[in-house]
PDB file of C-alpha atoms in Angstrom:
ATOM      1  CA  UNK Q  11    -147.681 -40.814-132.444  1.00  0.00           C
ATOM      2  CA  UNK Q  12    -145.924 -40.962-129.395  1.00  0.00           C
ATOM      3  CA  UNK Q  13    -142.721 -38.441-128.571  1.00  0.00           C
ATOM      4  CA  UNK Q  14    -139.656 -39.918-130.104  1.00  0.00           C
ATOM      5  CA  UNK Q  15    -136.655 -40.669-127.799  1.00  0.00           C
ATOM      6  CA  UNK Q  16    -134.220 -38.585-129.376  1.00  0.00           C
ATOM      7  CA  UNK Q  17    -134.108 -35.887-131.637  1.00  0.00           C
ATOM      8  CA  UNK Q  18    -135.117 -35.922-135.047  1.00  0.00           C
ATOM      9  CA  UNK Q  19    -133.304 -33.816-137.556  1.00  0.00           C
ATOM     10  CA  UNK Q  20    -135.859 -31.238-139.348  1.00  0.00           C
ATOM     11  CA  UNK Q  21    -134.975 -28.474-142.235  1.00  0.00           C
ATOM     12  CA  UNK Q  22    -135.782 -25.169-142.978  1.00  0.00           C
ATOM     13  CA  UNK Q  23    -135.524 -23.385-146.275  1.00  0.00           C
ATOM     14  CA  UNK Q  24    -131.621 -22.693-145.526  1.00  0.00           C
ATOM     15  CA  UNK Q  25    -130.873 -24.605-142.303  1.00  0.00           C
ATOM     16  CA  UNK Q  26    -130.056 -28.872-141.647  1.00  0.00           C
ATOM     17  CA  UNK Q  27    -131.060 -29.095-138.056  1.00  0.00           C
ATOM     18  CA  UNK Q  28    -128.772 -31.781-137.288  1.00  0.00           C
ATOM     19  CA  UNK Q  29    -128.906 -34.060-133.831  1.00  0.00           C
ATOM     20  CA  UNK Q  30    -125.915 -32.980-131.640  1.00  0.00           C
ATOM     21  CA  UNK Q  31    -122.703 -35.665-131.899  1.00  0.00           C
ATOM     22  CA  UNK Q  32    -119.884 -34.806-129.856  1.00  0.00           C
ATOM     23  CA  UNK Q  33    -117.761 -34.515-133.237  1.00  0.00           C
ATOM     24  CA  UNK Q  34    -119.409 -31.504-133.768  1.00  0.00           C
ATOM     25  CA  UNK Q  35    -117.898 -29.894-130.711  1.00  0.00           C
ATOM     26  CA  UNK Q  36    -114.455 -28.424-132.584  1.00  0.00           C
ATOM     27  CA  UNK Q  37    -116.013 -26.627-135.039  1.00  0.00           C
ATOM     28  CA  UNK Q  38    -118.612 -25.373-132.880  1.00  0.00           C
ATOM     29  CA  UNK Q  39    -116.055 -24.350-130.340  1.00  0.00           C
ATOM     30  CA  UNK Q  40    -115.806 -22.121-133.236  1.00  0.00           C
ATOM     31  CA  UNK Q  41    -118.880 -20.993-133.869  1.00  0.00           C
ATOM     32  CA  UNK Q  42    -119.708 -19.684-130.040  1.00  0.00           C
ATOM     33  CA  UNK Q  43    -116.147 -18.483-129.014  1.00  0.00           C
ATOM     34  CA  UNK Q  44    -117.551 -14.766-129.139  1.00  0.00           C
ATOM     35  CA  UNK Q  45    -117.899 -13.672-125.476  1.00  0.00           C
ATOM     36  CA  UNK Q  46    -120.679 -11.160-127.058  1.00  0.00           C
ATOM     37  CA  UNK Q  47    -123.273 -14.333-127.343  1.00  0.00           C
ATOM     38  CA  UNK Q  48    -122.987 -14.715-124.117  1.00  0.00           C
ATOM     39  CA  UNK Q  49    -124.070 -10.935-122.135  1.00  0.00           C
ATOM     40  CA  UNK Q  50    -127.273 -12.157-121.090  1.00  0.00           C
ATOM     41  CA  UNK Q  51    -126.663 -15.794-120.317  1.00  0.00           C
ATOM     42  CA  UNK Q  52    -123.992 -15.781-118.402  1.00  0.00           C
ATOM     43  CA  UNK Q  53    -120.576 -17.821-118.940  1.00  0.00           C
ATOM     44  CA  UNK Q  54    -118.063 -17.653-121.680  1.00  0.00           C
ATOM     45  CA  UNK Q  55    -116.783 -19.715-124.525  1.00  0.00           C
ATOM     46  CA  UNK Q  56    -115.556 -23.006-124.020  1.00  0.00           C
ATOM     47  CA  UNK Q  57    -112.727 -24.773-125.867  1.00  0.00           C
ATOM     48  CA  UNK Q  58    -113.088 -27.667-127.878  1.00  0.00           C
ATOM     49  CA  UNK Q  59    -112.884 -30.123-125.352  1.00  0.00           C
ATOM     50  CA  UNK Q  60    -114.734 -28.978-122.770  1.00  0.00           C
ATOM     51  CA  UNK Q  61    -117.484 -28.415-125.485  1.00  0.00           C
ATOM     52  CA  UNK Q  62    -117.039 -32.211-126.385  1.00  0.00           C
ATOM     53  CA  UNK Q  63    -117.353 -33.226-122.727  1.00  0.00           C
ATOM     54  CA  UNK Q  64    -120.796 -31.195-122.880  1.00  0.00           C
ATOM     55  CA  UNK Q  65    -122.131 -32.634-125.964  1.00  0.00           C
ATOM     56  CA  UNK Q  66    -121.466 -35.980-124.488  1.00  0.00           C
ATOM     57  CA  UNK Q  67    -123.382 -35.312-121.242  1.00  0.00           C
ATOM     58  CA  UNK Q  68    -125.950 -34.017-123.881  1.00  0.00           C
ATOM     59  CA  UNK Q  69    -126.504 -36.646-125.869  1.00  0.00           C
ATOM     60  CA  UNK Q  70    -126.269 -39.171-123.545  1.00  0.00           C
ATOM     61  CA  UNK Q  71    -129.484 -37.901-122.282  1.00  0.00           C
ATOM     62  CA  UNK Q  72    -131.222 -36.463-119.202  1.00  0.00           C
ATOM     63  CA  UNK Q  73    -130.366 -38.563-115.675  1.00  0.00           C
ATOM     64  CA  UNK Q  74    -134.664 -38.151-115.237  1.00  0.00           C
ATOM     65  CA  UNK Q  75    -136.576 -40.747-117.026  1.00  0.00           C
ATOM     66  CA  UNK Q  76    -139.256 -38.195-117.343  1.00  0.00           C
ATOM     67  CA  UNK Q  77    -137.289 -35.477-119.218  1.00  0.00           C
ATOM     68  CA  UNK Q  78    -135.896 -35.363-122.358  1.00  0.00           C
ATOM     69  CA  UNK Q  79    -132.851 -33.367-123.851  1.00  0.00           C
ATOM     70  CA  UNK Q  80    -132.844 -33.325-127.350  1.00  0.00           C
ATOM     71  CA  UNK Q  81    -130.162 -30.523-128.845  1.00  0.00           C
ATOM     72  CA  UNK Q  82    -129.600 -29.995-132.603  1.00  0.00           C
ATOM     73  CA  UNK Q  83    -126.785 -28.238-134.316  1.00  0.00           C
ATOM     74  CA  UNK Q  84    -127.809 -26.144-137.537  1.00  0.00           C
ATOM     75  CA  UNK Q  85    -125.355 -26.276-140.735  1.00  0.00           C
ATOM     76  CA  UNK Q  86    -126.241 -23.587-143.359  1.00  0.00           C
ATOM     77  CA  UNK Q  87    -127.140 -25.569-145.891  1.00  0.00           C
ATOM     78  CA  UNK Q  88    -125.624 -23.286-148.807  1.00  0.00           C
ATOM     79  CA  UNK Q  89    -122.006 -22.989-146.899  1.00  0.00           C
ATOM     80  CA  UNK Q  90    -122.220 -26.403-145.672  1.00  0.00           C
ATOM     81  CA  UNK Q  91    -120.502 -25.147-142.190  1.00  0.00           C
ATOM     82  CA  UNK Q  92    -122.306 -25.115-138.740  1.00  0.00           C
ATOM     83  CA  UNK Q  93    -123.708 -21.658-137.560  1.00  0.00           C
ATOM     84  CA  UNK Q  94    -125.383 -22.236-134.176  1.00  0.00           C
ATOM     85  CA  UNK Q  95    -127.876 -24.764-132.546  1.00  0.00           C
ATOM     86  CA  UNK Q  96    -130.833 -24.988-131.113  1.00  0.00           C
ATOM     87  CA  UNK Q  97    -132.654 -27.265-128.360  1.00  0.00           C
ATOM     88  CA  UNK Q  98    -135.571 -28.117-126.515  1.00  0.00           C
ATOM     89  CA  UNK Q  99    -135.716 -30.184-122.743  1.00  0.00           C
ATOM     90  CA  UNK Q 100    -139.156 -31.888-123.134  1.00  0.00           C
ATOM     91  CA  UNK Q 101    -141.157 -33.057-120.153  1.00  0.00           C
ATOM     92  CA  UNK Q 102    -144.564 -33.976-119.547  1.00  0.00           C
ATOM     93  CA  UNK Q 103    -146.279 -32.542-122.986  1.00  0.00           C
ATOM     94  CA  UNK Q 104    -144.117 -29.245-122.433  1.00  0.00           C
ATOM     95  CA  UNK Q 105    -140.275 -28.574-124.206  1.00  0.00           C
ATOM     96  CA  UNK Q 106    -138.384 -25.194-122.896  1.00  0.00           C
ATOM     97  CA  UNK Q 107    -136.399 -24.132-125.938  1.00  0.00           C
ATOM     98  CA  UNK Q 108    -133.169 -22.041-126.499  1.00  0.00           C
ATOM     99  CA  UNK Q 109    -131.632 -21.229-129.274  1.00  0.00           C
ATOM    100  CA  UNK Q 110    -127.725 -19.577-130.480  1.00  0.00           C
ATOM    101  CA  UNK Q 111    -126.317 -18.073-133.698  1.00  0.00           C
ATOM    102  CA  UNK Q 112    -122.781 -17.322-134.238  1.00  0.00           C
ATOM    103  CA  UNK Q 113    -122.466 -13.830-134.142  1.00  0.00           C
ATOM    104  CA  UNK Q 114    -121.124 -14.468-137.482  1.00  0.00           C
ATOM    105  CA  UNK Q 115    -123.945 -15.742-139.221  1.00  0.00           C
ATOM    106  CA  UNK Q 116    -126.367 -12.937-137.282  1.00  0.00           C
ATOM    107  CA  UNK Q 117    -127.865 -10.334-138.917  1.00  0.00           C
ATOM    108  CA  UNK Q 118    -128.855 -12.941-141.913  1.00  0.00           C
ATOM    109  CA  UNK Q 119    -132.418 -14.144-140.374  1.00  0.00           C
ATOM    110  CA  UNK Q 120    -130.943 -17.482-139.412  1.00  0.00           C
ATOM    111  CA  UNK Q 121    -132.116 -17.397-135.469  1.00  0.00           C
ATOM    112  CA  UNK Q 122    -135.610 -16.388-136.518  1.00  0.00           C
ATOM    113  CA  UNK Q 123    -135.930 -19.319-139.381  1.00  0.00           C
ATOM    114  CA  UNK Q 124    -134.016 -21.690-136.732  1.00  0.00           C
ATOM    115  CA  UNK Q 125    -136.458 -21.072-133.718  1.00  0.00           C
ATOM    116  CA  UNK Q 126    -139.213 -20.884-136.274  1.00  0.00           C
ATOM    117  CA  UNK Q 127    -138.483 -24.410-137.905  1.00  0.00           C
ATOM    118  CA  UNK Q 128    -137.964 -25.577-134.044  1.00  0.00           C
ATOM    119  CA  UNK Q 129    -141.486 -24.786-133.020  1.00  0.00           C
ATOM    120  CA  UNK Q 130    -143.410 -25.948-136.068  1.00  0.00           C
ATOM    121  CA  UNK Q 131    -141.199 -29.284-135.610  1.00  0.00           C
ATOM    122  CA  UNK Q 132    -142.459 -29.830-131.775  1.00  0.00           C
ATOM    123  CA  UNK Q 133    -145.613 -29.051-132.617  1.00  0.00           C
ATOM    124  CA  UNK Q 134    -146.550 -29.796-136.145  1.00  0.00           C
ATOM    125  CA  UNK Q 135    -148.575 -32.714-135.442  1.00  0.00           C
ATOM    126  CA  UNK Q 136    -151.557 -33.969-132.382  1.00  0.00           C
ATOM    127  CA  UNK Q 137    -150.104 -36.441-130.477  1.00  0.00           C
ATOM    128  CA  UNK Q 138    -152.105 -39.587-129.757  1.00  0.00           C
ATOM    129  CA  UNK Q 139    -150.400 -39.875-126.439  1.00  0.00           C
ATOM    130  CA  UNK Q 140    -147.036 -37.828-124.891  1.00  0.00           C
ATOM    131  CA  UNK Q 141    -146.610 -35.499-127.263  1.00  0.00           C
ATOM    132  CA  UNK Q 142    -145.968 -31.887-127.086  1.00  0.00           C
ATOM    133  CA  UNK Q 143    -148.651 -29.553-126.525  1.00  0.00           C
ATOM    134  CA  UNK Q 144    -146.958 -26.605-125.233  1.00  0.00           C
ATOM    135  CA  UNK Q 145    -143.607 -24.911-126.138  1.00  0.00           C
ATOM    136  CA  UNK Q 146    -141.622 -22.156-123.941  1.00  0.00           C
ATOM    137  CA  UNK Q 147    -138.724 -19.782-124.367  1.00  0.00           C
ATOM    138  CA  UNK Q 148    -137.240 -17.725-120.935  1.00  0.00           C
ATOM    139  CA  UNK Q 149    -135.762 -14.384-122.655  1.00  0.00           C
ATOM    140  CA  UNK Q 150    -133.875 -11.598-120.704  1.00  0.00           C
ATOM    141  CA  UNK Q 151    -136.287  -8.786-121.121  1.00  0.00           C
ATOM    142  CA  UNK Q 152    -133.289  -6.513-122.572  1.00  0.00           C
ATOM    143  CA  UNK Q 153    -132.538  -9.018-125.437  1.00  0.00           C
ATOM    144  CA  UNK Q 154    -134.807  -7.582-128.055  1.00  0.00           C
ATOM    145  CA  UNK Q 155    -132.880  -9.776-130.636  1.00  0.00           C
ATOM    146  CA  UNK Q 156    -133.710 -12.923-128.926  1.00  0.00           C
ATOM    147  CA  UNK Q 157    -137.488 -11.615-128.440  1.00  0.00           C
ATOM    148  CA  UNK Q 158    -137.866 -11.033-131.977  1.00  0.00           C
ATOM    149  CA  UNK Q 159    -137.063 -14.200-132.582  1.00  0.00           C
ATOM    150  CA  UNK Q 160    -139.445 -15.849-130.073  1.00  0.00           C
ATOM    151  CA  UNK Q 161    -142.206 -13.374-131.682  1.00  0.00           C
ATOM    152  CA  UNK Q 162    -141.175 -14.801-135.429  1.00  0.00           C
ATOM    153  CA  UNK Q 163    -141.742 -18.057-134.206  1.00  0.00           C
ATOM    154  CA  UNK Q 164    -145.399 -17.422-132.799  1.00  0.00           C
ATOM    155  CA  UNK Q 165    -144.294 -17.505-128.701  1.00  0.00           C
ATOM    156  CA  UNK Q 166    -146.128 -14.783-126.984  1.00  0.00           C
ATOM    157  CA  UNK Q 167    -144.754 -13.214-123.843  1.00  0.00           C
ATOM    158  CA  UNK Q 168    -146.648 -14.011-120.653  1.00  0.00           C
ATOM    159  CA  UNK Q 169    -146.439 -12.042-117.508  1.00  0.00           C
ATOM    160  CA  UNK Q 170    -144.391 -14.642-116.002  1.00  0.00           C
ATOM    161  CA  UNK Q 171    -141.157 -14.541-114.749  1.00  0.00           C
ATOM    162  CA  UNK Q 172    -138.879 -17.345-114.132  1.00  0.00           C
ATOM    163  CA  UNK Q 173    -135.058 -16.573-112.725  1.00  0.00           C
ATOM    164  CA  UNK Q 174    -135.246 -13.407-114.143  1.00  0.00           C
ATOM    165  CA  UNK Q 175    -136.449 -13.522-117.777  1.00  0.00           C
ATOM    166  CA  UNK Q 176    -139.322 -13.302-118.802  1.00  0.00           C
ATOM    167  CA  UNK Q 177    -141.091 -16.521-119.783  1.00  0.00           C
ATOM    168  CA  UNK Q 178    -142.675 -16.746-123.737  1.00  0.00           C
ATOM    169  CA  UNK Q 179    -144.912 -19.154-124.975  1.00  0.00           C
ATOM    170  CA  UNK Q 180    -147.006 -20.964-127.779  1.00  0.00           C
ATOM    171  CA  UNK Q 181    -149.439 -23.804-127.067  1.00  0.00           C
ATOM    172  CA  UNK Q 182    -150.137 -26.214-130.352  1.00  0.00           C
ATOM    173  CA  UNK Q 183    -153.249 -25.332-132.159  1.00  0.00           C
ATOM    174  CA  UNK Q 184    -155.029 -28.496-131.466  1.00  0.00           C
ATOM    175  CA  UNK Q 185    -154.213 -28.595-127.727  1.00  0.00           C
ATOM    176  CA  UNK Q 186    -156.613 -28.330-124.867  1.00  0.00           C
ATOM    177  CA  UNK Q 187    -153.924 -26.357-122.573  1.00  0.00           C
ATOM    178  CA  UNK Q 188    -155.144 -23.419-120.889  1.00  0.00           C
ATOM    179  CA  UNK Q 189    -151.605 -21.739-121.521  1.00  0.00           C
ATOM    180  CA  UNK Q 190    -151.474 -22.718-117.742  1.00  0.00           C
ATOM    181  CA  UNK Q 191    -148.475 -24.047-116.068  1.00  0.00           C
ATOM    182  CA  UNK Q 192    -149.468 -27.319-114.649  1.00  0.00           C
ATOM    183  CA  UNK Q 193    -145.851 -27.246-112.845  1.00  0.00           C
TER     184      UNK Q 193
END
């Protein structure tokens, strides 16, 4: 299996991980406007538009051959509206992932099931070339929510530090990585 060029949607029990399309921009526009999800990233809400403008920068993919962005909306399956997204930039056997629930649809367990179904999608199966062996979050260290969530999913925190946060990770069970940054 070699590492497909886009994303590929996945489930959960409750969530549609859906492959970003600028369309989906109004009602996530939506979805993020609370300036609360954003206290330990940085920035603010954007409107609509400039949320479409993203998604198509998104999905039109990474200017470097080598990486890949691949970004996912999640639609509660149940309510049939989006909640949040998640997304993984994939280089070289390694994806850095993020993930963002409305505030809301927090507090129901969708972040950890999200990040969870993320992970076990990445890695659920050896590659017999490029595929991903390693998996990484970057967590402020006073965003216990967002470390629960990277625990739930099977990341472990390392002692490393990158911009700040501090850098979490889960290697796939069949890989020969050392949990070593080969950056």
């Amino acid at each position: 299996m070699t590492t497909p060029a886009g994303p590929q949607p996945f489930a959960t029990g409750r969530l549609d991980a859906v492959p970003l399309d600028p369309a989906h921009a109004d009602e996530m526009a939506a979805v993020l406007a609370d300036h609360a999800l954003y206290t330990y990233t940085g920035g603010g809400p954007e409107d609509a538009r400039a949320l479409r403008a993203r998604y198509e920068r998104q999905t039109a993919g990474s200017p470097d051959p080598a990486e890949r962005w691949w970004n996912w909306v999640l639609r509660v399956r149940a309510e049939g509206c989006l909640a949040g997204y998640v997304q993984a930039t994939v280089r070289e056997g390694r994806a850095e992932v993020a993930w963002v629930v409305g505030a809301g649809w927090q507090g129901r367990g969708y972040a950890k099931e999200a990040a969870t179904g993320l992970v076990r999608h990445l890695l659920g199966r050896p590659p017999d070339g490029e595929g991903i062996r390693t998996v990484v979050a970057h967590i402020h260290p006073g965003h216990t929510a967002s470390a629960a969530v990277a625990a739930a999913a099977g990341l472990e925190a390392t002692p490393e530090w990158e911009d700040g946060e501090v850098r979490w990770r889960r290697n796939a069970p069949w890989s020969a990585d050392t949990g070593h940054d080969r950056d």
